[in-house]
Amino acid sequence: MTQENATTPDGAAAVHDLVAAVSKGAPEYRSCPHPVYAALRERDPVARLTPPHGVATYLITRYDDARDALSDPRFSKNMRGAMDIYHAVFGDFFDALDDNVLFSDPPRHTRLRRVLRSAFTPRRVEEMRAGITEIAERLLAECRKSDSVDLMSSFAFPLPISVLCELMTIPEADRPEILEQFAVVTRSRFNPAAKTELKAAEEWLQDRLRRLIAHQRANPSDCFLGDIIRAEEALDDAELVSSLWVLFFAGHKTTAYQIGNSVLDLLLHPDQLATLRTDPTLIPRAVEEIVRFEGSVETSTFRYATEDAEIRGTVIPKGSLVQIALSSANRDPEKFDRPDDLDVTREGLQGTHLGFGHGTHYCLGAPLARLELEIALSCLLREFPEMEIAPDEEPAGAWLKGPMAAFRGLERLRLVLEPSRPVEALAPTHRSPATSVSAHR
């Protein structure tokens, strides 16, 4: 079954069954959450979940409520103010690394964000266009050597990872080990059986990021890392380490999953793909539409109620987790016309959809993510205009699984890039170091 075949849950389905599916991350929900979200918007727009971590959690699914909640000061992101809740959800290994701009409130958040934002100016991001294009073209040249490829491991993940390594001046020779340690964190963070492996990876990454900062202090250069080290409002080393951590960890996964979602959505909607092939100037607009239609950030990150808060007649008690379903809000028919239709010509989306968040925690890296997505789609459509889903691939079974619905993305996406090319025309398969890292696992 593809997401095109999914149907809205039967009208007789009890709300508690829908809530249970979301709470435990039922496979049918994770493979296509949109019918469940549609039902919850109608029947229980502020739903109380029963997640495995045991902390009372409320899921907000309507657009207006979601937009308001993202900037509601009653819903804090300051992990320091609720360490017991934070540990129940994330464990106790990452206190130092997670003590960053993502898990803080003003005024500390304001100070950290101001420093980091200075390195993401439109000028600096636009200056990266040629370099990102070169990386994308190099990765696709490697892909061309195989009759079929897994887009996620061969292109979607290596592209943002390589861009971030360039930003942070990580030497080419050091990248495979750094990326492997991030891969350990990705696959082990919510696995209780992998605590030893997880702790070792965290300690290794902390040490390596400290040494990276020390090297930049000793050898200053005009780069992203140099900018934030020399910022007028200086960050201490602990803040620098945690800032690099969140930019790398969150920055590569969200973009990688969004590349995969974008390609799959276009292949499942050949009329929209044909529109972009005919008029590539629509690609920036298409990026906004696909982020709305199938964003890689399904629900908002850690928030908790600092006081009782009422939304649509439901009281969210003090100390409860607040989960905001961005994927649901972005398909709310009260906000968007024909929300379940992918329309790459749709106008007026930037600043309207919630794919990059809203308010003080609006995604810092949104300008860079938009540029990477634009370049990724432009290069793919130019180099492989006939690409198609491999005959043995079943995308509905490739979506991320498990109860944590922070990310919406594919574990794999096998494509035939040049279906009309004779097999004998293929060059010998060769994988570069950048593409051999299984960072998505």
Coordinates of C-alpha atoms in Angstrom, one line a residue:
M1 CA 0.0 0.0 0.0
T2 CA 1.3 3.5 -0.8
Q3 CA 0.2 6.6 0.9
E4 CA -2.0 7.3 -2.1
N5 CA -4.1 4.3 -1.1
A6 CA -4.5 5.3 2.5
T7 CA -8.1 6.1 3.6
T8 CA -9.5 8.1 6.5
P9 CA -10.3 5.9 9.5
D10 CA -13.9 4.5 9.6
G11 CA -16.4 6.9 11.2
A12 CA -17.2 4.3 13.9
A13 CA -13.5 4.1 15.1
A14 CA -13.3 5.3 18.6
V15 CA -11.2 8.2 19.5
H16 CA -9.3 6.1 22.0
D17 CA -8.2 3.8 19.2
L18 CA -6.8 6.7 17.2
V19 CA -5.0 8.0 20.3
A20 CA -3.6 4.5 21.1
A21 CA -2.3 4.2 17.5
V22 CA -0.4 7.6 17.9
S23 CA 0.8 6.8 21.4
K24 CA 2.4 3.5 20.6
G25 CA 3.5 4.5 17.1
A26 CA 1.4 1.8 15.4
P27 CA 2.9 0.8 12.0
E28 CA -0.1 1.8 10.0
Y29 CA -0.1 5.2 11.7
R30 CA 3.7 5.7 11.1
S31 CA 3.4 4.7 7.4
C32 CA 0.7 7.2 6.8
P33 CA -0.3 9.4 9.7
H34 CA -2.5 11.9 7.8
P35 CA -5.9 10.0 8.0
V36 CA -5.4 9.7 11.8
Y37 CA -4.5 13.4 12.1
A38 CA -7.5 14.3 10.1
A39 CA -9.8 12.4 12.4
L40 CA -8.2 13.9 15.5
R41 CA -8.6 17.4 14.2
E42 CA -12.3 16.7 14.0
R43 CA -12.9 14.6 17.1
D44 CA -10.1 15.4 19.6
P45 CA -7.9 18.3 18.5
V46 CA -6.1 18.4 21.9
A47 CA -5.7 14.7 22.5
R48 CA -4.2 13.2 25.7
L49 CA -1.6 10.5 24.6
T50 CA -0.3 7.6 26.7
P51 CA 3.3 7.3 25.4
P52 CA 5.8 4.6 26.6
H53 CA 7.8 7.1 28.7
G54 CA 4.8 7.6 31.0
V55 CA 4.8 11.4 31.0
A56 CA 1.3 12.9 30.4
T57 CA 1.4 14.2 26.8
Y58 CA -1.1 16.3 24.9
L59 CA -1.1 16.4 21.0
I60 CA -2.3 19.5 19.3
T61 CA -3.4 18.9 15.7
R62 CA -5.3 22.0 14.3
Y63 CA -3.4 24.8 12.5
D64 CA -4.5 27.8 14.6
D65 CA -3.9 26.0 17.9
A66 CA -0.5 24.7 16.7
R67 CA 0.7 28.1 15.5
D68 CA -0.4 29.7 18.8
A69 CA 1.2 26.9 20.9
L70 CA 4.5 27.3 19.1
S71 CA 4.9 30.8 20.5
D72 CA 2.9 30.4 23.8
P73 CA 5.2 31.3 26.8
R74 CA 3.3 28.9 29.0
F75 CA 4.9 26.0 27.0
S76 CA 8.5 26.0 27.9
K77 CA 11.5 24.4 26.1
N78 CA 13.9 25.0 28.9
M79 CA 15.2 21.5 29.8
R80 CA 16.9 22.9 32.9
G81 CA 13.4 23.7 34.4
A82 CA 12.1 20.1 34.0
M83 CA 15.0 17.7 34.2
D84 CA 12.9 14.9 35.5
I85 CA 10.6 15.2 32.5
Y86 CA 13.5 15.6 30.1
H87 CA 15.2 12.4 31.5
A88 CA 12.0 10.4 31.3
V89 CA 11.8 11.2 27.5
F90 CA 15.4 11.3 26.4
G91 CA 17.5 9.6 29.1
D92 CA 20.3 11.1 31.1
F93 CA 23.3 10.8 28.8
F94 CA 22.9 14.0 26.8
D95 CA 22.4 16.7 29.4
A96 CA 25.5 18.6 28.3
L97 CA 25.0 18.3 24.5
D98 CA 21.2 19.0 24.7
D99 CA 21.7 22.1 26.8
N100 CA 21.5 24.2 23.7
V101 CA 19.5 26.8 21.8
L102 CA 16.8 24.2 21.0
F103 CA 16.1 23.4 24.6
S104 CA 16.1 26.8 26.2
D105 CA 13.9 29.9 26.7
P106 CA 14.5 33.6 26.6
P107 CA 16.7 35.3 27.6
R108 CA 19.3 32.6 27.3
H109 CA 17.7 31.4 24.0
T110 CA 17.7 34.9 22.7
R111 CA 21.5 35.3 23.3
L112 CA 22.4 31.9 21.8
R113 CA 20.2 32.4 18.8
R114 CA 21.6 35.9 18.1
V115 CA 25.1 34.5 17.9
L116 CA 24.2 31.5 15.7
R117 CA 21.9 33.5 13.4
S118 CA 24.8 35.8 12.5
A119 CA 26.4 32.8 10.7
F120 CA 23.2 32.1 8.7
T121 CA 22.8 35.4 7.0
P122 CA 21.3 35.4 3.5
R123 CA 24.6 36.6 2.1
R124 CA 26.6 33.7 3.7
V125 CA 24.0 31.1 2.7
E126 CA 23.9 32.3 -0.9
E127 CA 27.7 32.2 -1.1
M128 CA 27.4 28.5 -0.4
R129 CA 25.3 27.8 -3.6
A130 CA 28.2 26.9 -5.8
G131 CA 29.8 24.6 -3.2
I132 CA 26.6 22.8 -2.4
T133 CA 25.9 22.3 -6.1
E134 CA 29.4 20.8 -6.6
I135 CA 28.8 18.4 -3.7
A136 CA 25.5 17.4 -5.2
E137 CA 26.9 16.8 -8.6
R138 CA 29.8 14.8 -7.3
L139 CA 27.4 12.5 -5.3
L140 CA 25.1 12.0 -8.3
A141 CA 28.1 11.2 -10.5
E142 CA 28.8 8.3 -8.2
C143 CA 25.1 7.3 -8.2
R144 CA 25.3 7.1 -12.0
K145 CA 27.7 4.1 -11.8
S146 CA 24.9 1.8 -10.5
D147 CA 21.8 0.6 -12.1
S148 CA 19.8 1.4 -9.0
V149 CA 20.6 3.2 -5.8
D150 CA 19.2 3.8 -2.3
L151 CA 18.7 7.6 -2.6
M152 CA 18.8 8.0 1.2
S153 CA 22.3 6.5 1.8
S154 CA 23.8 7.6 -1.6
F155 CA 22.5 11.1 -1.8
A156 CA 20.0 12.4 0.7
F157 CA 22.2 11.9 3.8
P158 CA 25.6 12.6 2.3
L159 CA 24.6 15.9 0.9
P160 CA 23.7 17.8 4.1
I161 CA 26.4 15.9 6.1
S162 CA 29.0 17.1 3.6
V163 CA 27.7 20.7 3.7
L164 CA 27.8 20.8 7.5
C165 CA 31.3 19.3 7.6
E166 CA 32.4 22.1 5.3
L167 CA 30.7 24.7 7.5
M168 CA 32.5 23.4 10.5
T169 CA 35.9 22.9 8.7
I170 CA 36.0 19.2 9.6
P171 CA 38.9 17.7 7.6
E172 CA 38.0 15.2 5.0
A173 CA 40.0 12.4 6.6
D174 CA 38.1 12.9 10.0
R175 CA 34.6 12.8 8.6
P176 CA 33.9 9.1 8.4
E177 CA 34.6 8.5 12.1
I178 CA 32.6 11.6 13.1
L179 CA 29.7 10.5 11.0
E180 CA 29.8 7.0 12.3
Q181 CA 29.5 8.2 15.9
F182 CA 26.5 10.3 14.9
A183 CA 25.1 7.2 13.4
V184 CA 25.5 5.4 16.7
V185 CA 23.5 8.1 18.4
T186 CA 20.8 8.1 15.8
R187 CA 20.2 4.3 16.1
S188 CA 20.8 4.0 19.8
R189 CA 19.3 7.0 21.5
F190 CA 15.9 5.4 22.3
N191 CA 17.2 1.9 22.6
P192 CA 17.7 0.9 26.3
A193 CA 19.9 -2.0 25.4
A194 CA 22.5 0.3 23.8
K195 CA 23.3 2.5 26.7
T196 CA 27.0 1.6 26.8
E197 CA 27.4 2.2 23.1
L198 CA 25.5 5.4 23.4
K199 CA 27.5 6.8 26.3
A200 CA 30.8 6.1 24.5
A201 CA 29.6 7.9 21.3
E202 CA 28.4 10.9 23.3
E203 CA 31.8 11.2 25.1
W204 CA 33.7 10.7 21.9
L205 CA 31.7 13.4 20.1
Q206 CA 32.0 15.9 23.0
D207 CA 35.8 15.5 22.9
R208 CA 36.0 15.8 19.2
L209 CA 33.9 18.9 19.1
R210 CA 36.0 20.5 21.8
R211 CA 39.2 19.8 19.8
L212 CA 37.6 21.2 16.7
I213 CA 36.8 24.4 18.6
A214 CA 40.3 24.5 20.1
H215 CA 41.8 24.1 16.6
Q216 CA 39.8 27.0 15.2
R217 CA 40.8 29.2 18.1
A218 CA 44.4 28.5 17.4
N219 CA 44.1 28.8 13.6
P220 CA 41.4 31.4 13.0
S221 CA 39.7 31.4 9.6
D222 CA 36.8 33.1 7.8
C223 CA 34.2 30.3 8.2
F224 CA 31.0 29.5 10.1
L225 CA 32.7 28.2 13.1
G226 CA 35.1 31.1 13.2
D227 CA 32.2 33.5 13.0
I228 CA 30.4 32.1 16.1
I229 CA 33.7 31.8 18.1
R230 CA 34.5 35.4 17.4
A231 CA 31.0 36.7 18.0
E232 CA 30.6 39.9 20.1
E233 CA 28.5 37.9 22.6
A234 CA 31.0 35.2 23.1
L235 CA 29.8 31.7 23.9
D236 CA 31.8 29.6 26.4
D237 CA 33.2 26.3 25.2
A238 CA 30.3 24.2 26.7
E239 CA 27.8 26.4 24.7
L240 CA 29.9 26.1 21.6
V241 CA 30.0 22.3 21.8
S242 CA 26.3 22.0 22.4
S243 CA 25.5 24.5 19.6
L244 CA 27.6 22.5 17.1
W245 CA 25.9 19.3 18.3
V246 CA 22.4 20.6 17.7
L247 CA 23.3 22.2 14.3
F248 CA 24.9 19.0 13.1
F249 CA 22.5 16.4 14.6
A250 CA 19.2 18.2 13.7
G251 CA 20.5 19.9 10.6
H252 CA 21.5 16.8 8.7
K253 CA 18.6 14.6 9.6
T254 CA 15.8 17.1 8.8
T255 CA 17.3 18.0 5.4
A256 CA 18.1 14.4 4.5
Y257 CA 14.6 13.1 5.3
Q258 CA 13.1 16.1 3.4
I259 CA 15.1 15.3 0.3
G260 CA 13.7 11.7 0.4
N261 CA 10.2 12.8 1.1
S262 CA 10.3 15.3 -1.8
V263 CA 11.6 12.8 -4.3
L264 CA 9.0 10.2 -3.3
D265 CA 6.1 12.7 -3.4
L266 CA 7.1 13.9 -6.9
L267 CA 7.4 10.3 -8.2
L268 CA 4.0 9.5 -6.7
H269 CA 2.5 12.6 -8.4
P270 CA 3.9 12.4 -12.0
D271 CA 1.8 15.4 -13.1
Q272 CA 3.6 17.6 -10.5
L273 CA 7.0 16.1 -11.5
A274 CA 6.2 16.9 -15.1
T275 CA 5.4 20.5 -14.2
L276 CA 8.8 20.9 -12.6
R277 CA 10.6 19.3 -15.5
T278 CA 8.9 21.7 -17.8
D279 CA 9.5 24.7 -15.7
P280 CA 12.4 24.3 -13.2
T281 CA 12.0 27.9 -12.0
L282 CA 9.1 26.6 -9.9
I283 CA 11.4 24.4 -7.8
P284 CA 11.8 27.0 -4.9
R285 CA 8.0 27.2 -4.8
A286 CA 7.8 23.4 -4.9
V287 CA 10.1 23.2 -1.9
E288 CA 7.7 25.2 0.2
E289 CA 4.7 23.1 -0.9
I290 CA 6.5 19.8 -0.3
V291 CA 7.6 20.9 3.2
R292 CA 4.0 21.7 3.9
F293 CA 2.7 18.5 2.3
E294 CA 5.2 16.0 3.7
G295 CA 7.5 17.8 6.1
S296 CA 10.4 15.9 7.7
V297 CA 9.6 17.3 11.1
E298 CA 6.3 15.6 12.0
T299 CA 5.9 17.0 15.5
S300 CA 7.6 19.8 17.5
T301 CA 10.4 19.2 19.9
F302 CA 10.4 19.1 23.7
R303 CA 7.9 21.4 25.3
Y304 CA 6.1 21.3 28.7
A305 CA 3.4 23.3 30.4
T306 CA 4.7 25.6 33.1
E307 CA 1.1 26.2 34.3
D308 CA -2.3 24.8 33.6
A309 CA -3.3 25.9 30.1
E310 CA -6.7 25.5 28.4
I311 CA -7.0 25.0 24.6
R312 CA -10.4 24.3 23.0
G313 CA -11.9 23.3 26.4
T314 CA -9.1 20.8 27.2
V315 CA -7.0 21.7 30.2
I316 CA -3.3 20.8 29.8
P317 CA -2.1 20.3 33.4
K318 CA 1.1 21.9 34.6
G319 CA 4.1 19.6 34.0
S320 CA 2.6 17.9 31.0
L321 CA 4.4 17.5 27.7
V322 CA 3.0 19.4 24.8
Q323 CA 3.4 17.8 21.3
I324 CA 2.5 19.9 18.3
A325 CA 1.6 17.9 15.2
L326 CA 3.2 20.1 12.4
S327 CA 2.2 17.5 9.8
S328 CA -1.4 17.7 10.9
A329 CA -1.5 21.5 11.1
N330 CA 0.0 21.8 7.6
R331 CA -3.0 19.8 6.2
D332 CA -5.7 21.6 8.1
P333 CA -8.5 22.4 5.6
E334 CA -9.4 25.4 7.7
K335 CA -6.1 27.0 6.7
F336 CA -5.1 25.4 3.3
D337 CA -7.3 24.9 0.2
R338 CA -7.2 21.3 -0.9
P339 CA -4.6 20.4 1.8
D340 CA -4.2 16.8 0.8
D341 CA -3.3 17.7 -2.8
L342 CA 0.3 18.3 -3.8
D343 CA 0.4 21.4 -6.0
V344 CA 3.9 22.7 -6.8
T345 CA 2.4 25.9 -8.2
R346 CA 0.7 26.8 -4.9
E347 CA 1.5 30.3 -3.9
G348 CA 1.9 32.2 -0.6
L349 CA 3.3 29.4 1.5
Q350 CA 6.6 30.9 2.8
G351 CA 5.9 32.1 6.3
T352 CA 2.5 30.4 6.4
H353 CA 3.1 26.7 6.7
L354 CA 4.7 25.4 9.9
G355 CA 7.3 23.1 8.4
F356 CA 10.1 25.2 9.8
G357 CA 8.2 26.1 13.0
H358 CA 7.0 29.5 14.1
G359 CA 7.9 32.2 16.7
T360 CA 11.1 32.5 18.6
H361 CA 12.1 28.9 17.8
Y362 CA 11.6 29.2 14.1
C363 CA 14.3 27.0 12.4
L364 CA 17.6 28.8 12.4
G365 CA 18.8 26.8 9.4
A366 CA 15.8 27.3 7.3
P367 CA 17.6 29.4 4.6
L368 CA 20.3 26.7 4.3
A369 CA 17.7 23.9 4.2
R370 CA 15.8 25.6 1.5
L371 CA 18.9 26.1 -0.6
E372 CA 20.0 22.5 -0.2
L373 CA 16.5 21.2 -1.1
E374 CA 16.4 23.5 -4.2
I375 CA 19.8 22.3 -5.3
A376 CA 19.1 18.7 -4.6
L377 CA 15.9 18.7 -6.7
S378 CA 17.4 20.8 -9.5
C379 CA 20.4 18.5 -9.9
L380 CA 18.3 15.3 -9.7
L381 CA 15.8 16.5 -12.3
R382 CA 18.5 17.7 -14.6
E383 CA 20.7 14.6 -14.3
F384 CA 18.0 11.9 -14.0
P385 CA 14.8 13.2 -15.6
E386 CA 13.5 9.6 -16.1
M387 CA 14.2 8.3 -12.5
E388 CA 11.6 6.0 -11.1
I389 CA 11.0 3.9 -8.0
A390 CA 12.7 0.5 -8.3
P391 CA 10.3 -2.3 -9.1
D392 CA 11.2 -4.1 -5.8
E393 CA 10.7 -1.1 -3.6
E394 CA 7.6 -0.6 -1.5
P395 CA 7.8 2.9 -0.1
A396 CA 4.9 2.4 2.4
G397 CA 7.1 0.0 4.3
A398 CA 10.1 2.2 4.3
W399 CA 8.9 5.0 6.6
L400 CA 10.5 5.5 10.0
K401 CA 9.0 3.3 12.6
G402 CA 8.6 3.4 16.4
P403 CA 6.7 5.5 18.9
M404 CA 8.8 8.7 18.6
A405 CA 7.2 10.7 15.7
A406 CA 9.6 13.6 15.8
F407 CA 10.8 12.9 12.2
R408 CA 8.8 11.9 9.1
G409 CA 11.2 10.3 6.7
L410 CA 12.2 7.2 4.8
E411 CA 14.7 4.5 6.0
R412 CA 15.4 3.8 2.3
L413 CA 14.2 4.8 -1.1
R414 CA 15.6 2.6 -3.9
L415 CA 15.4 4.2 -7.3
V416 CA 16.3 3.3 -10.9
L417 CA 17.9 6.6 -12.1
E418 CA 18.1 5.9 -15.8
P419 CA 15.5 3.2 -16.6
S420 CA 16.2 3.4 -20.4
R421 CA 19.9 2.9 -20.1
P422 CA 21.2 -0.5 -21.1
V423 CA 22.8 -2.5 -18.3
E424 CA 26.0 -2.9 -20.2
A425 CA 26.5 0.8 -20.3
L426 CA 27.0 0.9 -16.5
A427 CA 30.4 1.8 -15.1
P428 CA 31.9 -0.5 -12.4
T429 CA 30.3 0.3 -9.1
H430 CA 32.4 2.5 -6.8
R431 CA 31.4 4.2 -3.6
S432 CA 33.2 7.3 -2.3
P433 CA 33.9 7.7 1.4
A434 CA 31.1 10.3 1.7
T435 CA 28.5 7.8 0.4
S436 CA 29.7 4.8 2.3
V437 CA 28.7 6.1 5.7
S438 CA 25.4 4.7 6.9
A439 CA 24.5 7.8 8.8
H440 CA 20.7 7.2 8.5
R441 CA 20.6 4.0 10.4

